[in-house]
mmCIF file of C-alpha atoms in Angstrom:
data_model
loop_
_atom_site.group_PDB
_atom_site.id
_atom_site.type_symbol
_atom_site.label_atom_id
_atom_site.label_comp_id
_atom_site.label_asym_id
_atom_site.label_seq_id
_atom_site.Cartn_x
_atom_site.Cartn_y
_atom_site.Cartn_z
ATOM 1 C CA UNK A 20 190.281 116.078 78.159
ATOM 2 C CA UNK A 21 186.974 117.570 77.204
ATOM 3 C CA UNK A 22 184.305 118.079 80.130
ATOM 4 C CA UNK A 23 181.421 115.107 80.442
ATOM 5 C CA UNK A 24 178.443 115.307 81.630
ATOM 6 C CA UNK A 25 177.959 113.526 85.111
ATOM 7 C CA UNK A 26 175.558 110.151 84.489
ATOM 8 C CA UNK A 27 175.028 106.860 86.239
ATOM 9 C CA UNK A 28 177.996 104.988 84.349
ATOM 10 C CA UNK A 29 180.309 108.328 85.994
ATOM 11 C CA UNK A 30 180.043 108.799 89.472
ATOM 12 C CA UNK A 31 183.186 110.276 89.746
ATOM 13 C CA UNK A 32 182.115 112.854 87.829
ATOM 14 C CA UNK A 33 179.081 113.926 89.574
ATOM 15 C CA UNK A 34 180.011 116.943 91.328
ATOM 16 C CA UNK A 35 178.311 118.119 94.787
ATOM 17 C CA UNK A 36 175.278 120.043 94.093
ATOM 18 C CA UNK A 37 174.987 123.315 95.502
ATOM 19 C CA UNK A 38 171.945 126.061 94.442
ATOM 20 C CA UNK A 39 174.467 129.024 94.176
ATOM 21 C CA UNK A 40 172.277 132.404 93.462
ATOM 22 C CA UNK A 41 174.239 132.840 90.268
ATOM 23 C CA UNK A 42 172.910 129.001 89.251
ATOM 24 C CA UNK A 43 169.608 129.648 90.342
ATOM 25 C CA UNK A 44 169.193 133.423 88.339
ATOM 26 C CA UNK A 45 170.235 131.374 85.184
ATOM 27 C CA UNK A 46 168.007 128.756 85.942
ATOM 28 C CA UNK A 47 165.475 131.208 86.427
ATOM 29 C CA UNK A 48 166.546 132.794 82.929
ATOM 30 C CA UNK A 49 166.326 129.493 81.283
ATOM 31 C CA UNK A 50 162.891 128.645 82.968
ATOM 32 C CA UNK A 51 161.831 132.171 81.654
ATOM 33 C CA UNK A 52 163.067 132.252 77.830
ATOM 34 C CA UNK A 53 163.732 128.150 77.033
ATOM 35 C CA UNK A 54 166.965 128.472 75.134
ATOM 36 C CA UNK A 55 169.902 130.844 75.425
ATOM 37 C CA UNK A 56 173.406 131.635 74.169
ATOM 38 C CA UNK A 57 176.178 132.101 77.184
ATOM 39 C CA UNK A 58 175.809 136.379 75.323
ATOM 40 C CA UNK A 59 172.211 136.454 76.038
ATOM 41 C CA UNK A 60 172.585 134.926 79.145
ATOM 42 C CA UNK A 61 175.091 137.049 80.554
ATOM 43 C CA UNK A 62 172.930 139.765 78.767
ATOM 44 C CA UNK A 63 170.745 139.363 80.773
ATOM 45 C CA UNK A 64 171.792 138.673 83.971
ATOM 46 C CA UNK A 65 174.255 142.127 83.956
ATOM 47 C CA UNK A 66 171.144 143.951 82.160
ATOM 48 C CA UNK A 67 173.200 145.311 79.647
ATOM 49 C CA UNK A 68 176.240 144.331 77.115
ATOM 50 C CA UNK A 69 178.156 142.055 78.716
ATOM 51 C CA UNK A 70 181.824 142.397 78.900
ATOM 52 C CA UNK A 71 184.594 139.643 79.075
ATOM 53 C CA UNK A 72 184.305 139.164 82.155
ATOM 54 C CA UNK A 73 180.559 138.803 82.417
ATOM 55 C CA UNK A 74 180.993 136.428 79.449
ATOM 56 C CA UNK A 75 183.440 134.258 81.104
ATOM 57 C CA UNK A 76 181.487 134.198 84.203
ATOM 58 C CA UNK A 77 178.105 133.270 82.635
ATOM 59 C CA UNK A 78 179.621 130.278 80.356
ATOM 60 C CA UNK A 79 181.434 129.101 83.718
ATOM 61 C CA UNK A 80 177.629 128.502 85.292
ATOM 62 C CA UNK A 81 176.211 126.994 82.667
ATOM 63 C CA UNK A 82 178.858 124.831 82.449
ATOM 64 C CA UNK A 83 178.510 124.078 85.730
ATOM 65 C CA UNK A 84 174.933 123.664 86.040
ATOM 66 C CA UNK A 85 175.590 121.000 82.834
ATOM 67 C CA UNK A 86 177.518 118.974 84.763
ATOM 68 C CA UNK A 87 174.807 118.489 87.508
ATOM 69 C CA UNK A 88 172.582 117.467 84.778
ATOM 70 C CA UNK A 89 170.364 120.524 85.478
ATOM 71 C CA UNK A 90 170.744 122.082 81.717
ATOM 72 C CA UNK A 91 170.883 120.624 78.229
ATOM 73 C CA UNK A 92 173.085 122.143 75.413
ATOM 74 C CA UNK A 93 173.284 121.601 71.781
ATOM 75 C CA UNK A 94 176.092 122.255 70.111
ATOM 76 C CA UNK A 95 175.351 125.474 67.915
ATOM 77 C CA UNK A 96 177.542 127.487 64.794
ATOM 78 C CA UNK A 97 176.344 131.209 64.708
ATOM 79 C CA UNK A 98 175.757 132.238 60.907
ATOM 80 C CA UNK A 99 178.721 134.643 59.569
ATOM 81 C CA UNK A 100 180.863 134.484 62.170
ATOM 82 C CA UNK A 101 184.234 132.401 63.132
ATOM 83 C CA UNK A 102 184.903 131.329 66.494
ATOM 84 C CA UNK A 103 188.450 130.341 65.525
ATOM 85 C CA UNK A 104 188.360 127.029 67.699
ATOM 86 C CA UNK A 105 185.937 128.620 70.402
ATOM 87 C CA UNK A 106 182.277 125.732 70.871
ATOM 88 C CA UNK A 107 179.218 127.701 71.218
ATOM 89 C CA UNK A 108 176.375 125.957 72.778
ATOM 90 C CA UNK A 109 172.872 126.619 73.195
ATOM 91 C CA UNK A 110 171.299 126.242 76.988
ATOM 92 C CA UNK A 111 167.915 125.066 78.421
ATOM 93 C CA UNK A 112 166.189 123.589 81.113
ATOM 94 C CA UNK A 113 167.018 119.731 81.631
ATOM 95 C CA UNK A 114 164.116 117.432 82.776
ATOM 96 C CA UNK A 115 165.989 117.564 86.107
ATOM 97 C CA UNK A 116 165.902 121.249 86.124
ATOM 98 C CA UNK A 117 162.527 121.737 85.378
ATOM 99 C CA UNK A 118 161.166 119.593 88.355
ATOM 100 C CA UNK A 119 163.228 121.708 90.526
ATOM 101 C CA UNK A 120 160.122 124.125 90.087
ATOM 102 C CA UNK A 121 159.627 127.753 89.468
ATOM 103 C CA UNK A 122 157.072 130.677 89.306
ATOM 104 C CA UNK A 123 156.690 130.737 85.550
ATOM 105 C CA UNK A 124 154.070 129.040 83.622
ATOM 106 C CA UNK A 125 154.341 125.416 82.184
ATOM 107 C CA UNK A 126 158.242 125.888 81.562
ATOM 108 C CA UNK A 127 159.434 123.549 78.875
ATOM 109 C CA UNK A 128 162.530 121.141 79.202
ATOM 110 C CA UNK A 129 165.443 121.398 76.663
ATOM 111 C CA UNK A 130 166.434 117.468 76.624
ATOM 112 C CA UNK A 131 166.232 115.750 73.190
ATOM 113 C CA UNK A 132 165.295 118.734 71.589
ATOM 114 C CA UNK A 133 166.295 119.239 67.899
ATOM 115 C CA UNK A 134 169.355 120.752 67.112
ATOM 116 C CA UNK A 135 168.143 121.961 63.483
ATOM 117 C CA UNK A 136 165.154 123.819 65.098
ATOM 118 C CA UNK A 137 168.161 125.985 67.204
ATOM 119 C CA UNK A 138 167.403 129.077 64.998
ATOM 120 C CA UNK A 139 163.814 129.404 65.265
ATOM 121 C CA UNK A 140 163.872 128.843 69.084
ATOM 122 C CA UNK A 141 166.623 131.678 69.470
ATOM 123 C CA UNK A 142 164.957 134.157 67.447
ATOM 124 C CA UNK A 143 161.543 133.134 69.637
ATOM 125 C CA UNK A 144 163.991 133.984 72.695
ATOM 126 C CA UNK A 145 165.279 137.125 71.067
ATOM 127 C CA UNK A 146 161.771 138.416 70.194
ATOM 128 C CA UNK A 147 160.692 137.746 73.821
ATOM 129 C CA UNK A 148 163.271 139.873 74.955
ATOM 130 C CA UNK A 149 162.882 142.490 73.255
ATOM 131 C CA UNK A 150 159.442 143.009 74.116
ATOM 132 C CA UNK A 151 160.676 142.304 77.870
ATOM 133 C CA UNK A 152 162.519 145.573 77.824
ATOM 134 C CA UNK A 153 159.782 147.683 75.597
ATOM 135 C CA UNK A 154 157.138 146.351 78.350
ATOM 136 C CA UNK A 155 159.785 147.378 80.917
ATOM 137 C CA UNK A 156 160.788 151.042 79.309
ATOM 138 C CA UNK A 157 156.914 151.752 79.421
ATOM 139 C CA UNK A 158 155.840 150.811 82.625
ATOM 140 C CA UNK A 159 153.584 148.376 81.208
ATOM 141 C CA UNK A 160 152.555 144.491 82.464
ATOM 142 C CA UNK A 161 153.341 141.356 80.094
ATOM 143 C CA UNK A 162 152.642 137.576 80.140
ATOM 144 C CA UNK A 163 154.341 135.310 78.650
ATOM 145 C CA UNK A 164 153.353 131.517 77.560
ATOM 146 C CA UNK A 165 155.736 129.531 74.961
ATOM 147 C CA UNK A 166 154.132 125.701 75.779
ATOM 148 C CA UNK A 167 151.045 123.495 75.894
ATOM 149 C CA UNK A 168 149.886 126.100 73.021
ATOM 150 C CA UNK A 169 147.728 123.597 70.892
ATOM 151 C CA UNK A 170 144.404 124.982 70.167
ATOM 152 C CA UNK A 171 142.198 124.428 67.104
ATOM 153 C CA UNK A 172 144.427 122.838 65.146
ATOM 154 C CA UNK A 173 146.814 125.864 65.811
ATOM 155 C CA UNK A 174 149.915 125.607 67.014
ATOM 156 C CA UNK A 175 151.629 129.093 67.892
ATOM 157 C CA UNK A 176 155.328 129.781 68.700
ATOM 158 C CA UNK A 177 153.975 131.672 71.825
ATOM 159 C CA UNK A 178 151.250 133.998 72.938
ATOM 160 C CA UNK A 179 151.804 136.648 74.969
ATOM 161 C CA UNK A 180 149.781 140.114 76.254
ATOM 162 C CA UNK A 181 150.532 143.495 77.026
ATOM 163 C CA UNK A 182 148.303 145.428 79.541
ATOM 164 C CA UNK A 183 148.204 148.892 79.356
ATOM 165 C CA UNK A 184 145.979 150.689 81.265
ATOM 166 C CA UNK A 185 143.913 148.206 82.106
ATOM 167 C CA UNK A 186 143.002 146.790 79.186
ATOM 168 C CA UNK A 187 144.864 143.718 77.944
ATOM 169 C CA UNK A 188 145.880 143.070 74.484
ATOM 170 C CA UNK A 189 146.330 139.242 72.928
ATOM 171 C CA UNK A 190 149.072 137.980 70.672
ATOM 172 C CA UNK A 191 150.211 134.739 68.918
ATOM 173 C CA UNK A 192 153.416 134.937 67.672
ATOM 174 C CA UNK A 193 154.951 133.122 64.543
ATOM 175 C CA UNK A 194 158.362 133.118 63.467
ATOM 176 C CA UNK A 195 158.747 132.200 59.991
ATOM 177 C CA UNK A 196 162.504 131.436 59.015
ATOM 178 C CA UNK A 197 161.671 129.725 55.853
ATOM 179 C CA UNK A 198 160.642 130.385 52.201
ATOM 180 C CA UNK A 199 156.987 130.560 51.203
ATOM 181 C CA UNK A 200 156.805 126.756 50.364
ATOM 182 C CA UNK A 201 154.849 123.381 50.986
ATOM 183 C CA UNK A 202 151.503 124.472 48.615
ATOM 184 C CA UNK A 203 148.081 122.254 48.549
ATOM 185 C CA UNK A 204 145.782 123.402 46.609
ATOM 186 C CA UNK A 205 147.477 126.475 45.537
ATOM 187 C CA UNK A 206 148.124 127.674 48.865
ATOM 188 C CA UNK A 207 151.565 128.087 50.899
ATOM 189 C CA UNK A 208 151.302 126.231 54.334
ATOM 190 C CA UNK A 209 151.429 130.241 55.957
ATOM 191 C CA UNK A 210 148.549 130.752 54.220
ATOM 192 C CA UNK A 211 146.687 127.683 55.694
ATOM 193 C CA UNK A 212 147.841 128.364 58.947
ATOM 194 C CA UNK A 213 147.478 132.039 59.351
ATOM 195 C CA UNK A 214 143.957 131.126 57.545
ATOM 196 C CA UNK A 215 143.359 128.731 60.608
ATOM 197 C CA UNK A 216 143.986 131.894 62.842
ATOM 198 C CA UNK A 217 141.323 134.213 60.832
ATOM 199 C CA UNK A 218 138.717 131.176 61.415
ATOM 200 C CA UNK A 219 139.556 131.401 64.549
ATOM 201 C CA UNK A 220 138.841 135.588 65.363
ATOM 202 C CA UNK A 221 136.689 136.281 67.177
ATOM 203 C CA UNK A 222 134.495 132.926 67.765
ATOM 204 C CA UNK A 223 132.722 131.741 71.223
ATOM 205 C CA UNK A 224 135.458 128.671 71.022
ATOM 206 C CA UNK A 225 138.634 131.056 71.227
ATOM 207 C CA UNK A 226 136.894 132.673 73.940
ATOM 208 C CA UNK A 227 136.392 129.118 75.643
ATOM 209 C CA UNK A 228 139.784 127.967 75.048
ATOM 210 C CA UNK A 229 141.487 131.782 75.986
ATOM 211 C CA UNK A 230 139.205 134.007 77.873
ATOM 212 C CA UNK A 231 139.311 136.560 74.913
ATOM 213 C CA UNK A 232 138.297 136.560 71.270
ATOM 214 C CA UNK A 233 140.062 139.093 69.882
ATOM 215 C CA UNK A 234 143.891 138.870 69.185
ATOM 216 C CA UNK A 235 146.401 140.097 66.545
ATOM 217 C CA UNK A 236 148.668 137.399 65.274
ATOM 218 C CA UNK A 237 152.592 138.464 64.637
ATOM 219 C CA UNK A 238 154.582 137.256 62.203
ATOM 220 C CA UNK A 239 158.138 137.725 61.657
ATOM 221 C CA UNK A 240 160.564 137.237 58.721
ATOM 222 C CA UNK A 241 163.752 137.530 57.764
ATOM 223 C CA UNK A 242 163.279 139.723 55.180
ATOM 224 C CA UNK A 243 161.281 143.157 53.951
ATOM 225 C CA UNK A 244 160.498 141.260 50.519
ATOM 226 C CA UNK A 245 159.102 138.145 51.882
ATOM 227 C CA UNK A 246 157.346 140.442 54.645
ATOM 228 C CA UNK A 247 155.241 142.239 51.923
ATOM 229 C CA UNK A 248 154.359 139.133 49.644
ATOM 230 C CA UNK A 249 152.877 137.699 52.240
ATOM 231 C CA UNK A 250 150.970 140.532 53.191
ATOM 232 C CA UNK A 251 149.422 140.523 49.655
ATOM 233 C CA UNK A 252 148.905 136.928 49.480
ATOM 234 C CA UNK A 253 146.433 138.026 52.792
ATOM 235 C CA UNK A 254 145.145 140.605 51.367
ATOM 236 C CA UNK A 255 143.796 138.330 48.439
ATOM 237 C CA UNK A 256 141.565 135.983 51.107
ATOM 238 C CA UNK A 257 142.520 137.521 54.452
ATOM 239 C CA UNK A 258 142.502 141.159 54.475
ATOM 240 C CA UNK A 259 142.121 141.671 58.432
ATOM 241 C CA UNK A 260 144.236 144.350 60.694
ATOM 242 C CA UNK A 261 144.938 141.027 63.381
ATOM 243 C CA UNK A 262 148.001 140.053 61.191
ATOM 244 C CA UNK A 263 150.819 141.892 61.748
ATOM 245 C CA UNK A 264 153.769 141.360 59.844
ATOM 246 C CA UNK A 265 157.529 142.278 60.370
ATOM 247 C CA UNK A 266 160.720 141.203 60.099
ATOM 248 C CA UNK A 267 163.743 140.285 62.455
ATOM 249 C CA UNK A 268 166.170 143.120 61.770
ATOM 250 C CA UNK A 269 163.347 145.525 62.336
ATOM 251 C CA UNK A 270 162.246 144.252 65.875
ATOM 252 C CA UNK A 271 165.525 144.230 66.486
ATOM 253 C CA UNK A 272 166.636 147.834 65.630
ATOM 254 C CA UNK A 273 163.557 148.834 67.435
ATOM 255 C CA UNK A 274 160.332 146.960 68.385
ATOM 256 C CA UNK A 275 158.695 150.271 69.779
ATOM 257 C CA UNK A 276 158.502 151.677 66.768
ATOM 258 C CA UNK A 277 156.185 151.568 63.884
ATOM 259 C CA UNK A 278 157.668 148.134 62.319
ATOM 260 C CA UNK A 279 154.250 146.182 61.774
ATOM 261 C CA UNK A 280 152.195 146.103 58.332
ATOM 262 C CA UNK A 281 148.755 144.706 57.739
ATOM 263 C CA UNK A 282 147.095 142.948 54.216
ATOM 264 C CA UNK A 283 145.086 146.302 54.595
ATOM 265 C CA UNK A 284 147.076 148.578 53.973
ATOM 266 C CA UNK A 285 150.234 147.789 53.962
ATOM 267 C CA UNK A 286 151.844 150.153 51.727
ATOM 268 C CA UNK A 287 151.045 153.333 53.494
ATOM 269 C CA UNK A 288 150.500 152.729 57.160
ATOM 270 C CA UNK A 289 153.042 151.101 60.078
ATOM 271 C CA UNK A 290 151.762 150.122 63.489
ATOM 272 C CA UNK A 291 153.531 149.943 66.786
ATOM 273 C CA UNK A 292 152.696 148.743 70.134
ATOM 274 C CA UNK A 293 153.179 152.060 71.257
ATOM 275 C CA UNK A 294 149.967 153.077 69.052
ATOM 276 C CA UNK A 295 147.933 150.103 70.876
#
């Protein structure tokens, strides 16, 4: 019989909870990214490429930490690839598990959340770690905030800084999966959002609503073609340095390096956090 989740209507199925260290690391890993595959998971907890073993090992915890009701999954199909009969889910906080409490900021619960938005919210996860291990290679210090982001009409994937020595620099990051699309008034609904951004540069209310007033905004891709049409589309009523534009396979083959263009000047110059 397939596994339930414990409820009301299944006592019998409630199993005794118990706060192993294992649980409470992935718990900790969910409180820290939102959403993760069993892979990055186990990723994660082994800090490097998880074997079998480590694999079998991770998908046993979430499993159990389903059935106490402390995680949600969504049932999730990876693009080009078969699983020959294998269900791959994708785990998060439940509203039980976040009122267990923890040391990160305004952690987000997984419950009811949309399983056509899985995509987006794994490559948010996959850029966040990634810059988790440049920040860690370098020595440097990192924050991290992915909710209650809502400000002027702006609503970011997640903002995050980097704080090398002793300065701190800002970032919103946007992860945009889909085509250029959705125009009003001859503009793409990028355009009128990263516009929203380049209002809001450098003003007294960012400075109000952040403590800073200077940030760069990041926006990923999927592709190098869509990466430098947008970048000219900027250039045309936004031509700032704060957008920096990339795409997923190049954060992923190395965010360190020089993977970021500007409207500026996009044809002839890459920037890096490295450079910063």
């Amino acid at each position: 019989l397939p596994l339930q989740r414990p409820s009301k209507s299944n006592p019998a199925l409630r199993p005794t909870f118990r706060l192993t260290s294992a649980k409470r690391k992935t718990l900790d890993l969910l409180a820290e990214y939102f959403c993760l595959r069993v892979y990055d998971a186990a990723k994660l907890l082994r800090g490097r490429e998880p074997n079998e073993s480590d694999l079998r090992t991770a998908r046993c915890t979430l499993r159990l930490l389903w059935q106490e009701g402390l995680v949600h999954r969504e049932f999730y199909v990876e693009p080009d690839r078969s699983y020959q009969g294998v269900v791959s889910y994708v785990y998060g906080l439940s509203d039980k598990g976040v009122k267990l409490g923890w040391d990160f900021n305004l952690v987000k619960t997984f419950d009811e959340h949309s399983a056509r938005t899985l995509d987006h919210e794994l490559e948010i996860s996959w850029f966040h770690m990634e810059l988790r291990d440049l920040c860690k290679k370098n020595g440097w210090q990192y924050y991290w905030q992915q909710a209650d982001l809502k400000t002027a009409g702006i609503h970011p994937d997640a903002y995050f800084s980097i704080g090398k020595d002793d300065r701190w620099h800002h970032f919103f990051l946007e992860i945009e999966r889909s085509k250029i699309s959705n125009y009003r008034d001859g503009e793409s609904s990028i355009i009128r959002k990263l516009g929203k951004y380049y209002e809001y540069f450098d003003t007294p209310a960012c400075e109000k609503d952040w403590n800073f007033k200077q940030f760069r905004v990041i926006v990923v891709q999927r592709t190098e073609e869509r990466s430098k049409n947008l970048c000219a589309a900027l250039r045309e009523k936004y031509n700032h340095r704060m957008f920096w534009l990339t795409t997923e396979g190049k954060y992923k083959a190395g965010i360190g390096g020089e993977i970021f263009a500007t409207p500026k000047d996009f044809e002839k110059v890459g920037y890096s956090f490295l450079t910063l």
